CSV table of N, CA and C in Angstrom, one decimal:
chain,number,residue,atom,x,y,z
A,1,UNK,N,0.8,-1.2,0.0
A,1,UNK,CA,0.0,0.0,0.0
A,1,UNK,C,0.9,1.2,0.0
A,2,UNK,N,0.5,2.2,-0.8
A,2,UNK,CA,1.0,3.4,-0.7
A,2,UNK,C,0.7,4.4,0.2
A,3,UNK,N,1.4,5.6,0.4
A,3,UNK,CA,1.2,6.2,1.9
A,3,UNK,C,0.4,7.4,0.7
A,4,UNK,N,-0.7,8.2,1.2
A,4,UNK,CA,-0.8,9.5,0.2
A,4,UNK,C,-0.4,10.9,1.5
A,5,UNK,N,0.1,11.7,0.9
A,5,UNK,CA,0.8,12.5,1.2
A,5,UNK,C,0.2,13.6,0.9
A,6,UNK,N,-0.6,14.5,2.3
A,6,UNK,CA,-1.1,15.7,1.5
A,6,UNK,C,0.1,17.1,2.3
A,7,UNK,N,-0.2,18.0,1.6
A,7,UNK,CA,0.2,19.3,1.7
A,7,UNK,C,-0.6,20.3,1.6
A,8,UNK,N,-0.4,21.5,2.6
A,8,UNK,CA,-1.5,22.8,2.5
A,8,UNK,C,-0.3,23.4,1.3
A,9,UNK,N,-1.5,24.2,0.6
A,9,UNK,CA,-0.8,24.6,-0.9
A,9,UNK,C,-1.4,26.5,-0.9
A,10,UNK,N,-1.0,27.3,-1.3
A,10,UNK,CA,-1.7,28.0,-2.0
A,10,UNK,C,-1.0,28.9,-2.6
A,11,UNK,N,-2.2,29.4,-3.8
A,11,UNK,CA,-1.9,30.1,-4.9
A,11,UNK,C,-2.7,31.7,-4.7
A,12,UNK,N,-1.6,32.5,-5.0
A,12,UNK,CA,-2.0,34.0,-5.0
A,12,UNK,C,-1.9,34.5,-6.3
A,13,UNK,N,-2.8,35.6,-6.4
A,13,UNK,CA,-2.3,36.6,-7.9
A,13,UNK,C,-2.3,38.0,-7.3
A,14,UNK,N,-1.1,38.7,-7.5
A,14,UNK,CA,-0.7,40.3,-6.8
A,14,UNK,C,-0.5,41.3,-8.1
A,15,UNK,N,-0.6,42.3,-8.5
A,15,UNK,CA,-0.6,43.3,-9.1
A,15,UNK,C,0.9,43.7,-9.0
A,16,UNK,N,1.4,44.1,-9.7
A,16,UNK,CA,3.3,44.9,-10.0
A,16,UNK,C,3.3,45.5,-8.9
A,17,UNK,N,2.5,46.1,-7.7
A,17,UNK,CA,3.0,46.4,-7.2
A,17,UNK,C,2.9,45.9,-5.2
A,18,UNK,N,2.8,44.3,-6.4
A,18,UNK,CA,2.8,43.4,-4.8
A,18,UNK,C,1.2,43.5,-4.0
A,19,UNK,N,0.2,44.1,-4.6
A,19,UNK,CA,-0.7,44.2,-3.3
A,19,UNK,C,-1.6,42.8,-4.1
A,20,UNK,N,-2.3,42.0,-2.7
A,20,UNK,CA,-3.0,40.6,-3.5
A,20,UNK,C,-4.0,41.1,-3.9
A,21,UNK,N,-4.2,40.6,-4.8
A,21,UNK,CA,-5.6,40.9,-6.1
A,21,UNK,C,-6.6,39.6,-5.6
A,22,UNK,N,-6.2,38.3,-5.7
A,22,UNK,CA,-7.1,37.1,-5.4
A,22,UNK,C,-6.0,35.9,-4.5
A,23,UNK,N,-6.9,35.1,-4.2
A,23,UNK,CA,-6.1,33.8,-3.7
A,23,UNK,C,-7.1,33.2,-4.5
A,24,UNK,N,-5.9,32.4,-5.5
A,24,UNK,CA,-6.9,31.6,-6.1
A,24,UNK,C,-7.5,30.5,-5.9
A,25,UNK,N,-5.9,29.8,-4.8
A,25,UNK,CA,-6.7,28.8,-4.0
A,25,UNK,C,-6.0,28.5,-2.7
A,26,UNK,N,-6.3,28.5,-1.6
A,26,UNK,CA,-6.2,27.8,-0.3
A,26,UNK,C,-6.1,26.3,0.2
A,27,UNK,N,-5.5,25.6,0.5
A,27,UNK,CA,-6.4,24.5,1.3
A,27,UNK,C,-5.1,23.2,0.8
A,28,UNK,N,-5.6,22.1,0.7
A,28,UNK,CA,-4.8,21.0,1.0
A,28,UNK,C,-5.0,20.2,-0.2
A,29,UNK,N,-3.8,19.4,-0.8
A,29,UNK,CA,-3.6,18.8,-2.0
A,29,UNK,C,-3.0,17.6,-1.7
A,30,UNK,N,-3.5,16.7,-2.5
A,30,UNK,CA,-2.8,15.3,-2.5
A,30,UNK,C,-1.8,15.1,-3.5
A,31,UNK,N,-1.0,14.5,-2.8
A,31,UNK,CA,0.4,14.4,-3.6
A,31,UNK,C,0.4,13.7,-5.0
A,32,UNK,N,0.5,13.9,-6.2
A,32,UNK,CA,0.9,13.0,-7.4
A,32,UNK,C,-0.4,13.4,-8.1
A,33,UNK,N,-1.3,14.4,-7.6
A,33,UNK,CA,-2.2,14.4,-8.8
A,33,UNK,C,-2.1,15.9,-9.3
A,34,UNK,N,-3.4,15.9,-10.2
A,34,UNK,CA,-3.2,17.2,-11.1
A,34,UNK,C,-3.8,18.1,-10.7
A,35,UNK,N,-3.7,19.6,-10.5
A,35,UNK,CA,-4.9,20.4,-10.4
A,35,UNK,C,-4.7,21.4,-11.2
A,36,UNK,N,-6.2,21.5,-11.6
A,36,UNK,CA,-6.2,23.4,-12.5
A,36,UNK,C,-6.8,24.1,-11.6
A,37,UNK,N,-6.7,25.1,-12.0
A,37,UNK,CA,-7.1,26.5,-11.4
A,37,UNK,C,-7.7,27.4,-12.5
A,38,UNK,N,-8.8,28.2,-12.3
A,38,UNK,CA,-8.7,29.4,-13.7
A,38,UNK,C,-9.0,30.5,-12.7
A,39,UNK,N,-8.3,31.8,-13.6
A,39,UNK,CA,-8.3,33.0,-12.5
A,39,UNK,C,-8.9,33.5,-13.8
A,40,UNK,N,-10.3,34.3,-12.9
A,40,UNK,CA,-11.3,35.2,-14.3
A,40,UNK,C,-10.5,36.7,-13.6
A,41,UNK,N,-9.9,37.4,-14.6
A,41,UNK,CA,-9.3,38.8,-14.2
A,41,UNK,C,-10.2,39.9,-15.2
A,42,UNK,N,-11.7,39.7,-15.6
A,42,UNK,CA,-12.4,40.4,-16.1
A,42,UNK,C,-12.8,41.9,-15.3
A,43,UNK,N,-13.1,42.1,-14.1
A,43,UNK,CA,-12.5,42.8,-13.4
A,43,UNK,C,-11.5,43.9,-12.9
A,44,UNK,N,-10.3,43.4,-13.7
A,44,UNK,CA,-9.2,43.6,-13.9
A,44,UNK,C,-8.5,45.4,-14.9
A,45,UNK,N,-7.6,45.7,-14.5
A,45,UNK,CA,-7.4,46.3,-15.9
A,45,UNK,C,-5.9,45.9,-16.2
A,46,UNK,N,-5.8,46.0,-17.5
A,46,UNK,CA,-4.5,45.3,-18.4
A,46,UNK,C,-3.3,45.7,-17.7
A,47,UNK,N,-2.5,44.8,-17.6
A,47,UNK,CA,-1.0,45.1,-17.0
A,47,UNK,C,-1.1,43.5,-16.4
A,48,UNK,N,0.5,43.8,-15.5
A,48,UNK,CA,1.6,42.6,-16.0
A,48,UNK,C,1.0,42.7,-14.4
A,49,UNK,N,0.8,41.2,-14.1
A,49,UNK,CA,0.5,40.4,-12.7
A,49,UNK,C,1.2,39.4,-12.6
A,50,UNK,N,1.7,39.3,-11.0
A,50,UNK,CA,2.5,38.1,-10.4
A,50,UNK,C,1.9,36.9,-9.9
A,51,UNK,N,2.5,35.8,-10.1
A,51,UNK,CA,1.5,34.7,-9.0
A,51,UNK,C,2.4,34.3,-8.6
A,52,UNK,N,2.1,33.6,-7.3
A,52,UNK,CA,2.7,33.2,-6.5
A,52,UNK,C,2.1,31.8,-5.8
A,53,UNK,N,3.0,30.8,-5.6
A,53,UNK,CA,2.3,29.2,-5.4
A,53,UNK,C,3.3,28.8,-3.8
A,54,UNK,N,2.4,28.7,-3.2
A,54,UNK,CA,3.6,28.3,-2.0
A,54,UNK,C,2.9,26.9,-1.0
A,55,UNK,N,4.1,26.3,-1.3
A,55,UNK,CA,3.9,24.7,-0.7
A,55,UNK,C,4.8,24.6,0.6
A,56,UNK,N,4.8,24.1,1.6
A,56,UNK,CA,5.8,23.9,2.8
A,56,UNK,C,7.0,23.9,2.2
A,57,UNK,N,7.5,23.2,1.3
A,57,UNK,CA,8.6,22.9,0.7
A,57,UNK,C,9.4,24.1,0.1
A,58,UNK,N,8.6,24.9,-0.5
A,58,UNK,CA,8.7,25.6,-2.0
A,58,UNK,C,8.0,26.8,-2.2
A,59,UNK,N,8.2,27.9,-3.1
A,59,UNK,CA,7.6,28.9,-3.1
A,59,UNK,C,8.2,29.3,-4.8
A,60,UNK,N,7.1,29.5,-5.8
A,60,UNK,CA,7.6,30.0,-6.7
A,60,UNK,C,6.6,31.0,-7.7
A,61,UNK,N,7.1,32.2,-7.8
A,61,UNK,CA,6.5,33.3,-8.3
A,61,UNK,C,6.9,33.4,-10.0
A,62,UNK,N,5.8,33.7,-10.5
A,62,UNK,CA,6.2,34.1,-12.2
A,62,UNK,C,5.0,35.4,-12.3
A,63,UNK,N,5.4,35.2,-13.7
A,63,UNK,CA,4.9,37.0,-14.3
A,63,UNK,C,3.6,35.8,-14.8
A,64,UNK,N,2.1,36.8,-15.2
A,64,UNK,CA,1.4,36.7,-16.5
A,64,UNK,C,1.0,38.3,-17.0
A,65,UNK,N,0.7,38.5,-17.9
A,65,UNK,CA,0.3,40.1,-18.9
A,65,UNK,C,-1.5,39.4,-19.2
A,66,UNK,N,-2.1,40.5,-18.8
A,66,UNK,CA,-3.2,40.4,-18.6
A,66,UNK,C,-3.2,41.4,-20.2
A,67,UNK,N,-4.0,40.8,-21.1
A,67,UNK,CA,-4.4,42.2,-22.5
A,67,UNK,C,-5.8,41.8,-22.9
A,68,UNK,N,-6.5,42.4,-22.5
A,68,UNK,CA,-8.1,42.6,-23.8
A,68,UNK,C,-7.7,43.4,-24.4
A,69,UNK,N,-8.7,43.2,-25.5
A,69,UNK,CA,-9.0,44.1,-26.7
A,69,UNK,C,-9.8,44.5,-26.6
Protein backbone atom coordinates (compact mmCIF):
# COMPACT_ATOMS: atom_id res chain seq x y z
CA UNK A 1 0.00 0.00 0.00
CA UNK A 2 0.99 3.44 -0.70
CA UNK A 3 1.24 6.16 1.92
CA UNK A 4 -0.81 9.45 0.16
CA UNK A 5 0.78 12.53 1.20
CA UNK A 6 -1.11 15.73 1.49
CA UNK A 7 0.23 19.29 1.71
CA UNK A 8 -1.48 22.78 2.54
CA UNK A 9 -0.84 24.60 -0.91
CA UNK A 10 -1.70 28.05 -1.96
CA UNK A 11 -1.87 30.10 -4.92
CA UNK A 12 -2.03 34.05 -5.05
CA UNK A 13 -2.32 36.59 -7.92
CA UNK A 14 -0.72 40.25 -6.83
CA UNK A 15 -0.59 43.32 -9.05
CA UNK A 16 3.30 44.89 -10.03
CA UNK A 17 3.01 46.40 -7.19
CA UNK A 18 2.77 43.38 -4.79
CA UNK A 19 -0.65 44.16 -3.34
CA UNK A 20 -2.97 40.64 -3.51
CA UNK A 21 -5.56 40.89 -6.14
CA UNK A 22 -7.06 37.05 -5.41
CA UNK A 23 -6.08 33.80 -3.69
CA UNK A 24 -6.93 31.58 -6.15
CA UNK A 25 -6.66 28.80 -3.96
CA UNK A 26 -6.18 27.75 -0.33
CA UNK A 27 -6.40 24.48 1.28
CA UNK A 28 -4.82 21.04 1.03
CA UNK A 29 -3.60 18.81 -2.02
CA UNK A 30 -2.79 15.31 -2.54
CA UNK A 31 0.43 14.36 -3.59
CA UNK A 32 0.95 13.01 -7.36
CA UNK A 33 -2.19 14.35 -8.75
CA UNK A 34 -3.20 17.20 -11.10
CA UNK A 35 -4.95 20.41 -10.38
CA UNK A 36 -6.20 23.42 -12.53
CA UNK A 37 -7.15 26.55 -11.44
CA UNK A 38 -8.68 29.39 -13.72
CA UNK A 39 -8.25 33.01 -12.45
CA UNK A 40 -11.28 35.25 -14.27
CA UNK A 41 -9.27 38.80 -14.24
CA UNK A 42 -12.43 40.41 -16.09
CA UNK A 43 -12.46 42.75 -13.38
CA UNK A 44 -9.23 43.57 -13.92
CA UNK A 45 -7.42 46.27 -15.92
CA UNK A 46 -4.47 45.28 -18.41
CA UNK A 47 -1.01 45.12 -16.97
CA UNK A 48 1.61 42.65 -15.96
CA UNK A 49 0.48 40.45 -12.69
CA UNK A 50 2.49 38.07 -10.41
CA UNK A 51 1.54 34.72 -9.01
CA UNK A 52 2.70 33.17 -6.49
CA UNK A 53 2.35 29.22 -5.43
CA UNK A 54 3.61 28.29 -1.99
CA UNK A 55 3.86 24.70 -0.70
CA UNK A 56 5.82 23.92 2.76
CA UNK A 57 8.59 22.93 0.69
CA UNK A 58 8.73 25.57 -1.95
CA UNK A 59 7.59 28.94 -3.12
CA UNK A 60 7.61 29.98 -6.69
CA UNK A 61 6.47 33.34 -8.31
CA UNK A 62 6.15 34.05 -12.17
CA UNK A 63 4.90 36.99 -14.33
CA UNK A 64 1.45 36.74 -16.46
CA UNK A 65 0.33 40.05 -18.95
CA UNK A 66 -3.21 40.35 -18.64
CA UNK A 67 -4.42 42.15 -22.49
CA UNK A 68 -8.14 42.56 -23.84
CA UNK A 69 -8.96 44.09 -26.65
Amino acid sequence: AYEIVSRDWSSDVCSSDLKLVKTVYKGEVKANQEYKFEFDGTSLPNGMYLYKVVTPKSEHVGKMLLVRQ
